[in-house]
Amino acid sequence: MDIRAATPDDARRISALLRDLTGKYIAHEFSEEGAGRLLESMNEAAIKSYLESGYRYHLAEENGELAGVVAIRDNCHLYHLFVSERFQGRGLARRLWEVAKAVCLDAGNPGVFTVNSSRYAVGLYEKFGFVRQSEAVDISGVISIPMKLESAIRE
């Protein structure tokens, strides 16, 4: 399994993975408007825009197949973390998180990270050390649980 930094040329593949998994595991919790808003924020043009504006994406690939994606915004906010169904249960989410976290720490992050988790992913983020900051928040039909990790270290 190779993990590398993404480029804008990867936007189509990233978008396809994110939208597929969001449709299956997350969007059903949202209003129709919220699901549409979230999926729109994951289209190819949006991903390309994020990459071009400084979001750091890393991809995990096996034999050319996209296995997973992690994205960080502002060197401290875990923006996306998705693993293809075929590769789930192998520790890949943790590997992607560790790569993204290390890049942020190297770039000056003092060890504090945030994430707006779906209900589906709360348990995973808790395993990484994130703590819920409040109950679920509904913003225009998009539901998330704000979480924070303090004192992150390299593993």
mmCIF file of C-alpha atoms in Angstrom:
data_model
loop_
_atom_site.group_PDB
_atom_site.id
_atom_site.type_symbol
_atom_site.label_atom_id
_atom_site.label_comp_id
_atom_site.label_asym_id
_atom_site.label_seq_id
_atom_site.Cartn_x
_atom_site.Cartn_y
_atom_site.Cartn_z
ATOM 1 C CA MET A 1 0.000 0.000 0.000
ATOM 2 C CA ASP A 2 1.469 3.336 -1.063
ATOM 3 C CA ILE A 3 0.498 6.653 0.538
ATOM 4 C CA ARG A 4 1.288 9.862 -1.314
ATOM 5 C CA ALA A 5 0.311 13.512 -1.475
ATOM 6 C CA ALA A 6 -2.586 14.187 -3.834
ATOM 7 C CA THR A 7 -2.561 16.638 -6.733
ATOM 8 C CA PRO A 8 -5.447 18.409 -8.495
ATOM 9 C CA ASP A 9 -5.284 15.645 -11.123
ATOM 10 C CA ASP A 10 -6.560 13.251 -8.440
ATOM 11 C CA ALA A 11 -9.743 15.255 -7.791
ATOM 12 C CA ARG A 12 -12.036 13.065 -9.913
ATOM 13 C CA ARG A 13 -10.998 9.844 -8.143
ATOM 14 C CA ILE A 14 -11.149 11.457 -4.694
ATOM 15 C CA SER A 15 -14.611 12.836 -5.403
ATOM 16 C CA ALA A 16 -15.913 9.473 -6.614
ATOM 17 C CA LEU A 17 -14.742 7.697 -3.447
ATOM 18 C CA LEU A 18 -16.057 10.369 -1.072
ATOM 19 C CA ARG A 19 -19.440 10.678 -2.760
ATOM 20 C CA ASP A 20 -19.947 6.907 -2.943
ATOM 21 C CA LEU A 21 -19.184 6.324 0.741
ATOM 22 C CA THR A 22 -21.095 9.417 1.877
ATOM 23 C CA GLY A 23 -24.154 8.252 -0.039
ATOM 24 C CA LYS A 24 -23.992 4.822 1.607
ATOM 25 C CA TYR A 25 -23.069 5.678 5.194
ATOM 26 C CA ILE A 26 -23.743 9.322 6.014
ATOM 27 C CA ALA A 27 -26.245 11.159 3.801
ATOM 28 C CA HIS A 28 -29.285 9.177 4.996
ATOM 29 C CA GLU A 29 -29.036 11.008 8.360
ATOM 30 C CA PHE A 30 -29.425 14.407 6.715
ATOM 31 C CA SER A 31 -32.312 16.336 5.273
ATOM 32 C CA GLU A 32 -32.527 16.178 1.485
ATOM 33 C CA GLU A 33 -31.098 19.710 1.357
ATOM 34 C CA GLY A 34 -28.264 18.790 3.723
ATOM 35 C CA ALA A 35 -27.357 15.625 1.821
ATOM 36 C CA GLY A 36 -27.302 17.583 -1.422
ATOM 37 C CA ARG A 37 -25.149 20.298 0.120
ATOM 38 C CA LEU A 38 -22.655 17.776 1.504
ATOM 39 C CA LEU A 39 -22.413 15.793 -1.733
ATOM 40 C CA GLU A 40 -21.976 19.013 -3.714
ATOM 41 C CA SER A 41 -19.047 19.940 -1.446
ATOM 42 C CA MET A 42 -17.409 16.684 -2.542
ATOM 43 C CA ASN A 43 -17.735 17.049 -6.303
ATOM 44 C CA GLU A 44 -14.662 17.073 -8.532
ATOM 45 C CA ALA A 45 -14.558 20.873 -8.866
ATOM 46 C CA ALA A 46 -14.804 21.321 -5.088
ATOM 47 C CA ILE A 47 -11.995 18.837 -4.403
ATOM 48 C CA LYS A 48 -9.807 20.499 -7.017
ATOM 49 C CA SER A 49 -10.527 23.875 -5.407
ATOM 50 C CA TYR A 50 -9.605 22.545 -1.953
ATOM 51 C CA LEU A 51 -6.325 21.155 -3.282
ATOM 52 C CA GLU A 52 -5.493 24.406 -5.042
ATOM 53 C CA SER A 53 -6.270 26.478 -1.938
ATOM 54 C CA GLY A 54 -3.925 24.594 0.378
ATOM 55 C CA TYR A 55 -5.887 21.685 1.820
ATOM 56 C CA ARG A 56 -3.474 18.757 2.193
ATOM 57 C CA TYR A 57 -4.808 15.511 0.767
ATOM 58 C CA HIS A 58 -3.019 12.170 0.947
ATOM 59 C CA LEU A 59 -4.084 9.075 -0.953
ATOM 60 C CA ALA A 60 -3.573 5.403 -0.210
ATOM 61 C CA GLU A 61 -3.297 3.313 -3.351
ATOM 62 C CA GLU A 62 -2.789 -0.370 -3.982
ATOM 63 C CA ASN A 63 -1.883 -1.430 -7.510
ATOM 64 C CA GLY A 64 -3.307 1.850 -8.822
ATOM 65 C CA GLU A 65 -6.637 1.466 -6.998
ATOM 66 C CA LEU A 66 -7.665 4.285 -4.666
ATOM 67 C CA ALA A 67 -8.005 2.685 -1.229
ATOM 68 C CA GLY A 68 -8.408 5.753 0.983
ATOM 69 C CA VAL A 69 -8.149 9.516 1.353
ATOM 70 C CA VAL A 70 -7.310 11.898 4.185
ATOM 71 C CA ALA A 71 -7.495 15.706 4.027
ATOM 72 C CA ILE A 72 -6.412 18.427 6.425
ATOM 73 C CA ARG A 73 -7.518 22.067 6.337
ATOM 74 C CA ASP A 74 -5.560 24.896 7.978
ATOM 75 C CA ASN A 75 -2.938 22.473 9.331
ATOM 76 C CA CYS A 76 -5.303 21.482 12.163
ATOM 77 C CA HIS A 77 -8.745 20.374 10.949
ATOM 78 C CA LEU A 78 -9.293 16.796 9.780
ATOM 79 C CA TYR A 79 -11.541 17.534 6.824
ATOM 80 C CA HIS A 80 -11.954 14.141 5.127
ATOM 81 C CA LEU A 81 -11.021 10.591 6.090
ATOM 82 C CA PHE A 82 -12.519 7.879 3.908
ATOM 83 C CA VAL A 83 -11.478 4.293 3.206
ATOM 84 C CA SER A 84 -12.922 2.238 0.355
ATOM 85 C CA GLU A 85 -15.152 -0.596 1.560
ATOM 86 C CA ARG A 86 -12.765 -3.145 0.062
ATOM 87 C CA PHE A 87 -9.932 -1.882 2.273
ATOM 88 C CA GLN A 88 -11.813 -1.291 5.530
ATOM 89 C CA GLY A 89 -10.851 -3.203 8.651
ATOM 90 C CA ARG A 90 -7.123 -3.247 7.839
ATOM 91 C CA GLY A 91 -5.960 -0.230 9.830
ATOM 92 C CA LEU A 92 -5.780 2.005 6.776
ATOM 93 C CA ALA A 93 -7.760 4.874 8.334
ATOM 94 C CA ARG A 94 -5.232 4.995 11.166
ATOM 95 C CA ARG A 95 -2.291 4.884 8.735
ATOM 96 C CA LEU A 96 -3.749 7.764 6.725
ATOM 97 C CA TRP A 97 -4.427 9.747 9.911
ATOM 98 C CA GLU A 98 -0.869 9.164 11.164
ATOM 99 C CA VAL A 99 0.594 10.431 7.868
ATOM 100 C CA ALA A 100 -1.613 13.536 7.868
ATOM 101 C CA LYS A 101 -0.936 14.216 11.548
ATOM 102 C CA ALA A 102 2.844 13.906 11.081
ATOM 103 C CA VAL A 103 2.800 16.365 8.176
ATOM 104 C CA CYS A 104 0.882 18.866 10.318
ATOM 105 C CA LEU A 105 3.194 18.448 13.308
ATOM 106 C CA ASP A 106 6.212 18.949 11.014
ATOM 107 C CA ALA A 107 4.552 22.133 9.705
ATOM 108 C CA GLY A 108 4.203 23.602 13.207
ATOM 109 C CA ASN A 109 0.916 22.267 14.549
ATOM 110 C CA PRO A 110 1.338 22.116 18.360
ATOM 111 C CA GLY A 111 -0.676 18.883 18.614
ATOM 112 C CA VAL A 112 -4.260 20.175 18.544
ATOM 113 C CA PHE A 113 -6.694 18.921 15.897
ATOM 114 C CA THR A 114 -10.432 19.209 15.270
ATOM 115 C CA VAL A 115 -12.913 17.225 13.203
ATOM 116 C CA ASN A 116 -16.619 17.530 12.495
ATOM 117 C CA SER A 117 -17.507 13.848 12.617
ATOM 118 C CA SER A 118 -20.445 12.043 11.132
ATOM 119 C CA ARG A 119 -22.287 9.869 13.621
ATOM 120 C CA TYR A 120 -20.917 6.883 11.715
ATOM 121 C CA ALA A 121 -17.267 7.827 12.389
ATOM 122 C CA VAL A 122 -17.383 8.999 16.033
ATOM 123 C CA GLY A 123 -16.069 5.680 17.365
ATOM 124 C CA LEU A 124 -13.099 5.751 14.997
ATOM 125 C CA TYR A 125 -12.132 9.276 15.993
ATOM 126 C CA GLU A 126 -12.470 8.376 19.668
ATOM 127 C CA LYS A 127 -9.945 5.575 19.063
ATOM 128 C CA PHE A 128 -7.589 8.249 17.684
ATOM 129 C CA GLY A 129 -8.033 10.256 20.905
ATOM 130 C CA PHE A 130 -10.590 12.827 19.755
ATOM 131 C CA VAL A 131 -13.193 13.903 22.335
ATOM 132 C CA ARG A 132 -16.714 15.150 21.611
ATOM 133 C CA GLN A 133 -17.049 18.878 22.192
ATOM 134 C CA SER A 134 -20.849 18.973 22.023
ATOM 135 C CA GLU A 135 -23.878 17.034 20.895
ATOM 136 C CA ALA A 136 -24.651 16.784 17.191
ATOM 137 C CA VAL A 137 -24.949 20.112 15.412
ATOM 138 C CA ASP A 138 -27.304 20.642 12.452
ATOM 139 C CA ILE A 139 -26.181 23.368 10.059
ATOM 140 C CA SER A 140 -28.495 23.705 7.065
ATOM 141 C CA GLY A 141 -29.344 20.022 7.209
ATOM 142 C CA VAL A 142 -25.739 18.799 7.544
ATOM 143 C CA ILE A 143 -25.313 17.020 10.877
ATOM 144 C CA SER A 144 -21.929 16.647 12.558
ATOM 145 C CA ILE A 145 -20.401 16.112 15.976
ATOM 146 C CA PRO A 146 -17.587 18.575 16.767
ATOM 147 C CA MET A 147 -14.579 16.738 18.209
ATOM 148 C CA LYS A 148 -11.121 17.793 19.360
ATOM 149 C CA LEU A 149 -7.783 16.102 19.953
ATOM 150 C CA GLU A 150 -5.292 17.812 22.229
ATOM 151 C CA SER A 151 -1.674 16.850 22.724
ATOM 152 C CA ALA A 152 -1.378 14.745 19.581
ATOM 153 C CA ILE A 153 1.954 12.970 19.252
ATOM 154 C CA ARG A 154 3.625 10.883 16.578
ATOM 155 C CA GLU A 155 3.028 7.167 16.831
#
